[in-house]
Amino acid sequence: MCSSDLYTGEDVAELQGHGGPLVMQRILEAVLVAGARMAEPGEFTRRAFEAGRIDLTRAESVAALIGARGERALRAAQAMNAGALAERIVRLRQKLIAVLAELEGAIDFPEDAGDAAPEAASARALGEISREMRAMAASYRPALFRPAEVALVGRVNAGKSSLLNALVGQERAIVDEAPGTTRDAVVAEVALDGVAVTLVDTAGEREDPERLEKRGLELGRARAARADAVVLVVDGAVGFGEVERRAWDAAASHGGARLIAWNKRDLGRARELPADAIVVETAAPTGQGVAELGAAIARAVAGDAEEGVTVVSARQAEALGDGAAMLERAAALLGAGEPPELAAVDARKALGAMGRVT
């Protein structure tokens, strides 16, 4: 049966055969012998792009759809596939072309520039476009498209393993009253509020660890240093002491997101916590605060679920950032009274950056 493929726009021939893997394998072998070849990965999406059926943002969204590990990544890829980013780029491109027309009109007809005086209005318009491009670039969240690593740190018996089990929904880490039960990192992947996360339960901190336990602490600290976010689990019956302060400061030095799980809230005492800390009260055995902690972790690594268009690749974010920088420079040139020709050059480069996105 011959027809036209709606995705690529190309003519296609469809072969049908009786069911069964062996029969279909023989048909495939016969087709290959006749001169056909197997499609390469992503070939039909590439053909659709080359034929002008889809733009580059939609082509990239296909890979994001296939690789989505969480609900929010899937929603972002679906929005991209529906044209959310492409439509905004088209709208911004139209605005930028209008500003360029004003600038180049002033270049071509300088005798009329005194009447029109477009520089100030053009600078404002370029600034608005650059801010929108910056916002779109900032919406890229790498943690949406790969599992973000989140390390649970804190003193021994603070309840890190219990919290990991509660977040995962099953027992993955051994829990015992004896201190130092966790010596090697326990890893579990889970979706928290639509975001794929790899939780890492590290060895508990204490002043006098045993030799083997000390090695586990070193490995846990190294893992926390590489993590996208650190959750400091504080034993509510003990409070925020020197051990917690060292772990909190270490997390800050590595530059990742950090938050505090005030665990054993039913046994809690007066809290003295860092003023800037995001704190979630939990009680792992009863499940209190566990959902709230999961949502806080998701926000820490992937941003707010309600924010605007989320770009799905570092390439898109880089192109948008480059274009925004060009427009910022163009606006600054106009504001400084420089010739509009200079601003027009940067504005045209920004148009090229928009083209790199789509």
mmCIF file of C-alpha atoms in Angstrom:
data_model
loop_
_atom_site.group_PDB
_atom_site.id
_atom_site.type_symbol
_atom_site.label_atom_id
_atom_site.label_comp_id
_atom_site.label_asym_id
_atom_site.label_seq_id
_atom_site.Cartn_x
_atom_site.Cartn_y
_atom_site.Cartn_z
ATOM 1 C CA MET A 1 0.000 0.000 0.000
ATOM 2 C CA CYS A 2 1.459 3.354 -1.037
ATOM 3 C CA SER A 3 0.701 6.698 0.609
ATOM 4 C CA SER A 4 2.291 9.953 1.729
ATOM 5 C CA ASP A 5 3.773 10.080 5.210
ATOM 6 C CA LEU A 6 2.265 12.952 7.206
ATOM 7 C CA TYR A 7 5.388 13.276 9.367
ATOM 8 C CA THR A 8 8.092 13.491 6.694
ATOM 9 C CA GLY A 9 5.984 14.410 3.660
ATOM 10 C CA GLU A 10 7.675 11.630 1.686
ATOM 11 C CA ASP A 11 6.052 8.826 -0.281
ATOM 12 C CA VAL A 12 5.994 5.552 1.624
ATOM 13 C CA ALA A 13 5.147 1.953 0.788
ATOM 14 C CA GLU A 14 3.580 -0.219 3.489
ATOM 15 C CA LEU A 15 4.025 -3.995 3.416
ATOM 16 C CA GLN A 16 1.693 -6.200 5.411
ATOM 17 C CA GLY A 17 2.217 -9.841 6.222
ATOM 18 C CA HIS A 18 0.885 -12.584 8.404
ATOM 19 C CA GLY A 19 1.722 -12.210 12.107
ATOM 20 C CA GLY A 20 4.581 -13.990 13.800
ATOM 21 C CA PRO A 21 8.192 -12.880 14.315
ATOM 22 C CA LEU A 22 9.707 -15.448 11.925
ATOM 23 C CA VAL A 23 7.435 -14.477 9.001
ATOM 24 C CA MET A 24 8.094 -10.769 9.590
ATOM 25 C CA GLN A 25 11.837 -11.417 9.820
ATOM 26 C CA ARG A 26 11.791 -13.167 6.425
ATOM 27 C CA ILE A 27 9.864 -10.250 4.868
ATOM 28 C CA LEU A 28 12.375 -7.802 6.315
ATOM 29 C CA GLU A 29 15.287 -9.849 4.945
ATOM 30 C CA ALA A 30 13.695 -9.908 1.473
ATOM 31 C CA VAL A 31 13.187 -6.128 1.514
ATOM 32 C CA LEU A 32 16.812 -5.557 2.530
ATOM 33 C CA VAL A 33 18.071 -7.882 -0.205
ATOM 34 C CA ALA A 34 15.981 -5.886 -2.713
ATOM 35 C CA GLY A 35 17.983 -2.745 -1.862
ATOM 36 C CA ALA A 36 16.328 -1.165 1.159
ATOM 37 C CA ARG A 37 18.239 -0.389 4.364
ATOM 38 C CA MET A 38 17.344 -0.133 8.029
ATOM 39 C CA ALA A 39 16.444 3.342 9.267
ATOM 40 C CA GLU A 40 19.072 4.988 11.429
ATOM 41 C CA PRO A 41 18.161 6.286 14.911
ATOM 42 C CA GLY A 42 16.119 9.476 14.557
ATOM 43 C CA GLU A 43 16.070 9.237 10.765
ATOM 44 C CA PHE A 44 12.400 10.062 10.246
ATOM 45 C CA THR A 45 12.607 13.074 12.528
ATOM 46 C CA ARG A 46 15.714 14.229 10.635
ATOM 47 C CA ARG A 47 13.871 13.811 7.318
ATOM 48 C CA ALA A 48 10.901 15.758 8.651
ATOM 49 C CA PHE A 49 13.228 18.595 9.703
ATOM 50 C CA GLU A 50 15.094 18.629 6.390
ATOM 51 C CA ALA A 51 11.790 18.693 4.514
ATOM 52 C CA GLY A 52 10.641 21.700 6.545
ATOM 53 C CA ARG A 53 7.797 19.808 8.195
ATOM 54 C CA ILE A 54 9.077 20.599 11.697
ATOM 55 C CA ASP A 55 11.562 23.104 13.088
ATOM 56 C CA LEU A 56 14.618 22.256 15.166
ATOM 57 C CA THR A 57 12.861 22.777 18.509
ATOM 58 C CA ARG A 58 10.270 20.137 17.616
ATOM 59 C CA ALA A 59 12.990 17.790 16.368
ATOM 60 C CA GLU A 60 14.839 18.106 19.687
ATOM 61 C CA SER A 61 11.599 17.617 21.598
ATOM 62 C CA VAL A 62 11.297 14.111 20.135
ATOM 63 C CA ALA A 63 14.539 13.069 21.840
ATOM 64 C CA ALA A 64 13.354 14.755 25.042
ATOM 65 C CA LEU A 65 10.040 12.864 24.865
ATOM 66 C CA ILE A 66 11.829 9.554 24.446
ATOM 67 C CA GLY A 67 14.294 10.254 27.244
ATOM 68 C CA ALA A 68 11.848 11.766 29.753
ATOM 69 C CA ARG A 69 12.336 10.174 33.177
ATOM 70 C CA GLY A 70 9.747 12.201 35.069
ATOM 71 C CA GLU A 71 6.316 13.737 34.565
ATOM 72 C CA ARG A 72 7.617 17.312 34.438
ATOM 73 C CA ALA A 73 10.226 16.429 31.803
ATOM 74 C CA LEU A 74 7.474 14.783 29.770
ATOM 75 C CA ARG A 75 5.236 17.861 30.026
ATOM 76 C CA ALA A 76 8.104 20.155 28.996
ATOM 77 C CA ALA A 77 8.903 17.971 25.981
ATOM 78 C CA GLN A 78 5.223 17.796 24.994
ATOM 79 C CA ALA A 79 4.909 21.590 25.172
ATOM 80 C CA MET A 80 8.023 21.939 23.023
ATOM 81 C CA ASN A 81 6.663 19.411 20.526
ATOM 82 C CA ALA A 82 3.425 21.408 20.326
ATOM 83 C CA GLY A 83 5.443 24.492 19.340
ATOM 84 C CA ALA A 84 5.547 26.482 22.605
ATOM 85 C CA LEU A 85 9.142 27.676 22.188
ATOM 86 C CA ALA A 86 8.962 28.073 18.404
ATOM 87 C CA GLU A 87 5.907 30.311 18.704
ATOM 88 C CA ARG A 88 7.632 32.579 21.230
ATOM 89 C CA ILE A 89 10.732 32.777 19.054
ATOM 90 C CA VAL A 90 8.621 33.757 16.023
ATOM 91 C CA ARG A 91 6.903 36.482 18.058
ATOM 92 C CA LEU A 92 10.204 37.855 19.390
ATOM 93 C CA ARG A 93 11.729 37.686 15.934
ATOM 94 C CA GLN A 94 8.901 39.826 14.555
ATOM 95 C CA LYS A 95 9.462 42.388 17.321
ATOM 96 C CA LEU A 96 13.196 42.460 16.658
ATOM 97 C CA ILE A 97 12.710 42.877 12.909
ATOM 98 C CA ALA A 98 10.446 45.860 13.599
ATOM 99 C CA VAL A 99 13.133 47.445 15.808
ATOM 100 C CA LEU A 100 15.752 46.785 13.145
ATOM 101 C CA ALA A 101 13.554 48.495 10.585
ATOM 102 C CA GLU A 102 13.519 51.618 12.787
ATOM 103 C CA LEU A 103 17.292 51.509 13.277
ATOM 104 C CA GLU A 104 18.117 50.931 9.635
ATOM 105 C CA GLY A 105 15.642 53.601 8.625
ATOM 106 C CA ALA A 106 17.617 56.040 10.767
ATOM 107 C CA ILE A 107 20.825 54.846 9.078
ATOM 108 C CA ASP A 108 19.464 55.149 5.526
ATOM 109 C CA PHE A 109 17.633 58.437 6.092
ATOM 110 C CA PRO A 110 19.686 60.368 8.654
ATOM 111 C CA GLU A 111 18.054 63.652 7.691
ATOM 112 C CA ASP A 112 14.774 62.333 9.164
ATOM 113 C CA ALA A 113 16.330 60.918 12.334
ATOM 114 C CA GLY A 114 15.871 64.149 14.226
ATOM 115 C CA ASP A 115 12.129 63.950 13.723
ATOM 116 C CA ALA A 116 11.767 60.250 14.440
ATOM 117 C CA ALA A 117 14.405 59.966 17.245
ATOM 118 C CA PRO A 118 14.058 56.177 17.386
ATOM 119 C CA GLU A 119 17.134 55.425 19.515
ATOM 120 C CA ALA A 120 15.544 55.642 22.982
ATOM 121 C CA ALA A 121 12.449 53.645 22.019
ATOM 122 C CA SER A 122 14.598 51.109 20.180
ATOM 123 C CA ALA A 123 16.846 50.673 23.224
ATOM 124 C CA ARG A 124 13.796 49.982 25.430
ATOM 125 C CA ALA A 125 12.387 47.494 22.931
ATOM 126 C CA LEU A 126 15.726 45.678 22.627
ATOM 127 C CA GLY A 127 15.940 45.498 26.424
ATOM 128 C CA GLU A 128 12.481 43.937 26.656
ATOM 129 C CA ILE A 129 13.322 41.308 24.042
ATOM 130 C CA SER A 130 16.642 40.485 25.724
ATOM 131 C CA ARG A 131 14.955 40.032 29.113
ATOM 132 C CA GLU A 132 12.443 37.610 27.635
ATOM 133 C CA MET A 133 15.231 35.644 25.972
ATOM 134 C CA ARG A 134 17.160 35.545 29.259
ATOM 135 C CA ALA A 135 14.088 34.212 31.039
ATOM 136 C CA MET A 136 13.649 31.468 28.447
ATOM 137 C CA ALA A 137 17.326 30.516 28.685
ATOM 138 C CA ALA A 138 17.085 30.392 32.488
ATOM 139 C CA SER A 139 14.124 27.998 32.253
ATOM 140 C CA TYR A 140 16.480 25.208 31.151
ATOM 141 C CA ARG A 141 16.700 22.714 34.005
ATOM 142 C CA PRO A 142 19.224 19.941 33.298
ATOM 143 C CA ALA A 143 17.848 17.992 36.257
ATOM 144 C CA LEU A 144 14.548 17.574 34.403
ATOM 145 C CA PHE A 145 16.239 15.553 31.684
ATOM 146 C CA ARG A 146 18.552 13.395 33.769
ATOM 147 C CA PRO A 147 18.068 12.074 37.306
ATOM 148 C CA ALA A 148 19.360 14.716 39.725
ATOM 149 C CA GLU A 149 21.602 13.359 42.466
ATOM 150 C CA VAL A 150 20.499 14.315 45.971
ATOM 151 C CA ALA A 151 22.657 13.385 48.960
ATOM 152 C CA LEU A 152 21.168 12.847 52.424
ATOM 153 C CA VAL A 153 23.746 13.905 55.017
ATOM 154 C CA GLY A 154 23.780 14.359 58.790
ATOM 155 C CA ARG A 155 24.854 12.829 62.064
ATOM 156 C CA VAL A 156 24.411 9.150 62.916
ATOM 157 C CA ASN A 157 20.864 8.089 63.832
ATOM 158 C CA ALA A 158 19.361 11.317 62.488
ATOM 159 C CA GLY A 159 17.005 9.215 60.355
ATOM 160 C CA LYS A 160 18.582 9.528 56.895
ATOM 161 C CA SER A 161 17.936 5.894 55.977
ATOM 162 C CA SER A 162 14.373 6.057 57.302
ATOM 163 C CA LEU A 163 13.713 9.163 55.209
ATOM 164 C CA LEU A 164 15.179 7.537 52.097
ATOM 165 C CA ASN A 165 12.900 4.523 52.586
ATOM 166 C CA ALA A 166 9.905 6.812 53.132
ATOM 167 C CA LEU A 167 10.650 8.861 50.000
ATOM 168 C CA VAL A 168 11.139 5.727 47.883
ATOM 169 C CA GLY A 169 8.111 3.949 49.363
ATOM 170 C CA GLN A 170 9.950 0.743 50.204
ATOM 171 C CA GLU A 171 12.879 -0.441 52.286
ATOM 172 C CA ARG A 172 16.099 0.243 50.394
ATOM 173 C CA ALA A 173 18.374 1.141 53.298
ATOM 174 C CA ILE A 174 18.848 -0.873 56.493
ATOM 175 C CA VAL A 175 17.555 0.971 59.566
ATOM 176 C CA ASP A 176 18.823 0.150 63.043
ATOM 177 C CA GLU A 177 19.235 1.931 66.380
ATOM 178 C CA ALA A 178 22.944 1.077 66.434
ATOM 179 C CA PRO A 179 24.966 4.079 65.191
ATOM 180 C CA GLY A 180 27.035 3.672 62.038
ATOM 181 C CA THR A 181 24.698 1.176 60.332
ATOM 182 C CA THR A 182 25.141 2.935 56.957
ATOM 183 C CA ARG A 183 28.793 2.716 55.921
ATOM 184 C CA ASP A 184 28.607 2.602 52.137
ATOM 185 C CA ALA A 185 26.313 4.861 50.110
ATOM 186 C CA VAL A 186 22.839 3.461 49.455
ATOM 187 C CA VAL A 187 21.388 4.673 46.131
ATOM 188 C CA ALA A 188 17.753 4.669 45.015
ATOM 189 C CA GLU A 189 16.032 6.344 42.040
ATOM 190 C CA VAL A 190 12.564 7.783 42.563
ATOM 191 C CA ALA A 191 10.236 10.368 41.010
ATOM 192 C CA LEU A 192 9.569 13.256 43.397
ATOM 193 C CA ASP A 193 6.783 15.615 42.362
ATOM 194 C CA GLY A 194 7.307 14.635 38.713
ATOM 195 C CA VAL A 195 11.123 14.955 38.818
ATOM 196 C CA ALA A 196 13.437 11.934 38.515
ATOM 197 C CA VAL A 197 15.890 11.952 41.424
ATOM 198 C CA THR A 198 18.696 9.653 42.558
ATOM 199 C CA LEU A 199 18.758 9.658 46.360
ATOM 200 C CA VAL A 200 22.068 8.849 48.056
ATOM 201 C CA ASP A 201 22.031 7.849 51.724
ATOM 202 C CA THR A 202 25.505 8.617 53.093
ATOM 203 C CA ALA A 203 27.285 7.426 56.234
ATOM 204 C CA GLY A 204 26.361 9.340 59.385
ATOM 205 C CA GLU A 205 28.709 11.924 60.869
ATOM 206 C CA ARG A 206 30.069 11.600 64.415
ATOM 207 C CA GLU A 207 33.129 12.671 66.349
ATOM 208 C CA ASP A 208 34.810 9.261 66.869
ATOM 209 C CA PRO A 209 34.075 6.978 63.889
ATOM 210 C CA GLU A 210 35.611 3.522 63.616
ATOM 211 C CA ARG A 211 38.265 2.891 60.955
ATOM 212 C CA LEU A 212 35.892 1.327 58.421
ATOM 213 C CA GLU A 213 33.199 3.853 59.246
ATOM 214 C CA LYS A 214 35.699 6.677 58.688
ATOM 215 C CA ARG A 215 36.328 5.460 55.143
ATOM 216 C CA GLY A 216 32.579 5.396 54.524
ATOM 217 C CA LEU A 217 32.347 8.987 55.753
ATOM 218 C CA GLU A 218 35.057 10.078 53.305
ATOM 219 C CA LEU A 219 33.233 8.425 50.405
ATOM 220 C CA GLY A 220 29.923 9.960 51.501
ATOM 221 C CA ARG A 221 31.407 13.463 51.697
ATOM 222 C CA ALA A 222 32.887 13.070 48.218
ATOM 223 C CA ARG A 223 29.484 11.944 46.889
ATOM 224 C CA ALA A 224 27.751 14.909 48.532
ATOM 225 C CA ALA A 225 30.295 17.275 46.972
ATOM 226 C CA ARG A 226 29.228 16.090 43.495
ATOM 227 C CA ALA A 227 25.493 16.113 44.201
ATOM 228 C CA ASP A 228 23.003 18.503 42.607
ATOM 229 C CA ALA A 229 21.438 19.055 46.031
ATOM 230 C CA VAL A 230 22.152 18.170 49.654
ATOM 231 C CA VAL A 231 19.494 17.437 52.275
ATOM 232 C CA LEU A 232 20.841 17.893 55.788
ATOM 233 C CA VAL A 233 18.825 15.578 58.042
ATOM 234 C CA VAL A 234 18.706 16.995 61.573
ATOM 235 C CA ASP A 235 17.715 14.807 64.522
ATOM 236 C CA GLY A 236 14.944 16.803 66.189
ATOM 237 C CA ALA A 237 15.810 15.242 69.551
ATOM 238 C CA VAL A 238 19.414 16.510 69.287
ATOM 239 C CA GLY A 239 19.072 19.779 67.398
ATOM 240 C CA PHE A 240 21.337 21.764 65.097
ATOM 241 C CA GLY A 241 24.823 21.402 66.573
ATOM 242 C CA GLU A 242 28.424 21.610 65.454
ATOM 243 C CA VAL A 243 28.187 18.431 63.365
ATOM 244 C CA GLU A 244 25.244 19.902 61.454
ATOM 245 C CA ARG A 245 26.969 23.264 61.074
ATOM 246 C CA ARG A 246 30.005 21.649 59.434
ATOM 247 C CA ALA A 247 27.832 19.626 57.048
ATOM 248 C CA TRP A 248 25.752 22.712 56.167
ATOM 249 C CA ASP A 249 28.823 24.847 55.468
ATOM 250 C CA ALA A 250 30.394 22.051 53.388
ATOM 251 C CA ALA A 251 27.235 21.867 51.248
ATOM 252 C CA ALA A 252 27.399 25.635 50.697
ATOM 253 C CA SER A 253 31.013 25.450 49.543
ATOM 254 C CA HIS A 254 30.120 23.013 46.746
ATOM 255 C CA GLY A 255 27.539 25.374 45.247
ATOM 256 C CA GLY A 256 24.590 22.984 44.914
ATOM 257 C CA ALA A 257 21.094 23.440 46.307
ATOM 258 C CA ARG A 258 20.678 22.636 50.008
ATOM 259 C CA LEU A 259 17.803 22.242 52.430
ATOM 260 C CA ILE A 260 17.148 20.905 55.923
ATOM 261 C CA ALA A 261 14.888 18.019 56.915
ATOM 262 C CA TRP A 262 14.060 18.556 60.611
ATOM 263 C CA ASN A 263 13.408 14.891 61.344
ATOM 264 C CA LYS A 264 11.738 13.293 64.374
ATOM 265 C CA ARG A 265 9.563 16.391 64.683
ATOM 266 C CA ASP A 266 7.538 14.680 67.413
ATOM 267 C CA LEU A 267 10.687 14.613 69.576
ATOM 268 C CA GLY A 268 11.801 18.094 68.598
ATOM 269 C CA ARG A 269 13.360 20.730 70.792
ATOM 270 C CA ALA A 270 13.941 24.460 70.327
ATOM 271 C CA ARG A 271 15.372 25.070 66.866
ATOM 272 C CA GLU A 272 18.275 27.348 66.090
ATOM 273 C CA LEU A 273 18.764 27.078 62.334
ATOM 274 C CA PRO A 274 20.516 29.122 59.630
ATOM 275 C CA ALA A 275 18.340 32.082 58.707
ATOM 276 C CA ASP A 276 18.444 31.342 54.968
ATOM 277 C CA ALA A 277 17.646 27.630 55.253
ATOM 278 C CA ILE A 278 14.688 25.938 53.566
ATOM 279 C CA VAL A 279 13.330 23.704 56.348
ATOM 280 C CA VAL A 280 10.822 20.859 56.086
ATOM 281 C CA GLU A 281 9.644 19.123 59.260
ATOM 282 C CA THR A 282 9.404 15.334 58.942
ATOM 283 C CA ALA A 283 8.686 12.210 60.924
ATOM 284 C CA ALA A 284 9.814 9.310 58.741
ATOM 285 C CA PRO A 285 8.078 6.410 60.600
ATOM 286 C CA THR A 286 4.649 8.096 60.342
ATOM 287 C CA GLY A 287 5.218 9.684 56.926
ATOM 288 C CA GLN A 288 4.597 13.201 58.213
ATOM 289 C CA GLY A 289 6.193 15.818 55.988
ATOM 290 C CA VAL A 290 7.632 13.236 53.576
ATOM 291 C CA ALA A 291 5.555 14.430 50.585
ATOM 292 C CA GLU A 292 6.449 18.040 51.431
ATOM 293 C CA LEU A 293 10.130 17.112 51.545
ATOM 294 C CA GLY A 294 9.867 15.402 48.155
ATOM 295 C CA ALA A 295 8.242 18.517 46.664
ATOM 296 C CA ALA A 296 10.935 20.748 48.202
ATOM 297 C CA ILE A 297 13.692 18.556 46.734
ATOM 298 C CA ALA A 298 12.038 18.705 43.298
ATOM 299 C CA ARG A 299 11.851 22.521 43.469
ATOM 300 C CA ALA A 300 15.482 22.735 44.594
ATOM 301 C CA VAL A 301 16.821 20.780 41.622
ATOM 302 C CA ALA A 302 14.299 21.592 38.890
ATOM 303 C CA GLY A 303 12.690 24.919 39.749
ATOM 304 C CA ASP A 304 9.029 25.797 40.009
ATOM 305 C CA ALA A 305 6.632 23.540 38.115
ATOM 306 C CA GLU A 306 4.512 26.550 37.125
ATOM 307 C CA GLU A 307 7.269 28.583 35.453
ATOM 308 C CA GLY A 308 7.074 29.421 31.751
ATOM 309 C CA VAL A 309 8.419 27.677 28.673
ATOM 310 C CA THR A 310 11.169 25.214 29.589
ATOM 311 C CA VAL A 311 13.831 24.723 26.943
ATOM 312 C CA VAL A 312 14.880 21.096 26.613
ATOM 313 C CA SER A 313 18.563 21.314 25.701
ATOM 314 C CA ALA A 314 21.722 23.152 26.680
ATOM 315 C CA ARG A 315 22.110 24.121 23.018
ATOM 316 C CA GLN A 316 18.821 26.013 23.038
ATOM 317 C CA ALA A 317 19.686 27.759 26.319
ATOM 318 C CA GLU A 318 23.106 28.781 24.983
ATOM 319 C CA ALA A 319 21.664 30.241 21.778
ATOM 320 C CA LEU A 320 19.045 32.212 23.716
ATOM 321 C CA GLY A 321 21.690 33.491 26.123
ATOM 322 C CA ASP A 322 23.946 34.550 23.244
ATOM 323 C CA GLY A 323 21.092 36.431 21.578
ATOM 324 C CA ALA A 324 20.154 38.163 24.829
ATOM 325 C CA ALA A 325 23.770 39.293 25.313
ATOM 326 C CA MET A 326 23.842 40.784 21.807
ATOM 327 C CA LEU A 327 20.633 42.717 22.421
ATOM 328 C CA GLU A 328 21.874 43.971 25.790
ATOM 329 C CA ARG A 329 24.990 45.305 24.081
ATOM 330 C CA ALA A 330 22.920 46.892 21.299
ATOM 331 C CA ALA A 331 20.671 48.626 23.843
ATOM 332 C CA ALA A 332 23.729 49.868 25.753
ATOM 333 C CA LEU A 333 25.237 51.299 22.557
ATOM 334 C CA LEU A 334 22.055 53.196 21.772
ATOM 335 C CA GLY A 335 21.815 54.408 25.358
ATOM 336 C CA ALA A 336 25.382 55.721 25.147
ATOM 337 C CA GLY A 337 24.587 57.676 21.990
ATOM 338 C CA GLU A 338 26.709 55.506 19.702
ATOM 339 C CA PRO A 339 25.836 55.304 15.973
ATOM 340 C CA PRO A 340 22.793 53.107 15.290
ATOM 341 C CA GLU A 341 24.867 51.117 12.775
ATOM 342 C CA LEU A 342 26.710 49.466 15.679
ATOM 343 C CA ALA A 343 23.503 48.497 17.450
ATOM 344 C CA ALA A 344 22.045 47.165 14.206
ATOM 345 C CA VAL A 345 25.013 44.810 13.766
ATOM 346 C CA ASP A 346 24.417 43.267 17.213
ATOM 347 C CA ALA A 347 20.657 43.100 16.638
ATOM 348 C CA ARG A 348 21.233 41.141 13.430
ATOM 349 C CA LYS A 349 23.513 38.756 15.339
ATOM 350 C CA ALA A 350 20.676 38.260 17.812
ATOM 351 C CA LEU A 351 18.408 37.333 14.910
ATOM 352 C CA GLY A 352 20.977 34.704 13.975
ATOM 353 C CA ALA A 353 20.948 33.359 17.530
ATOM 354 C CA MET A 354 17.162 33.016 17.344
ATOM 355 C CA GLY A 355 17.624 31.099 14.117
ATOM 356 C CA ARG A 356 20.016 28.714 15.886
ATOM 357 C CA VAL A 357 17.179 27.791 18.252
ATOM 358 C CA THR A 358 14.672 26.947 15.554
#
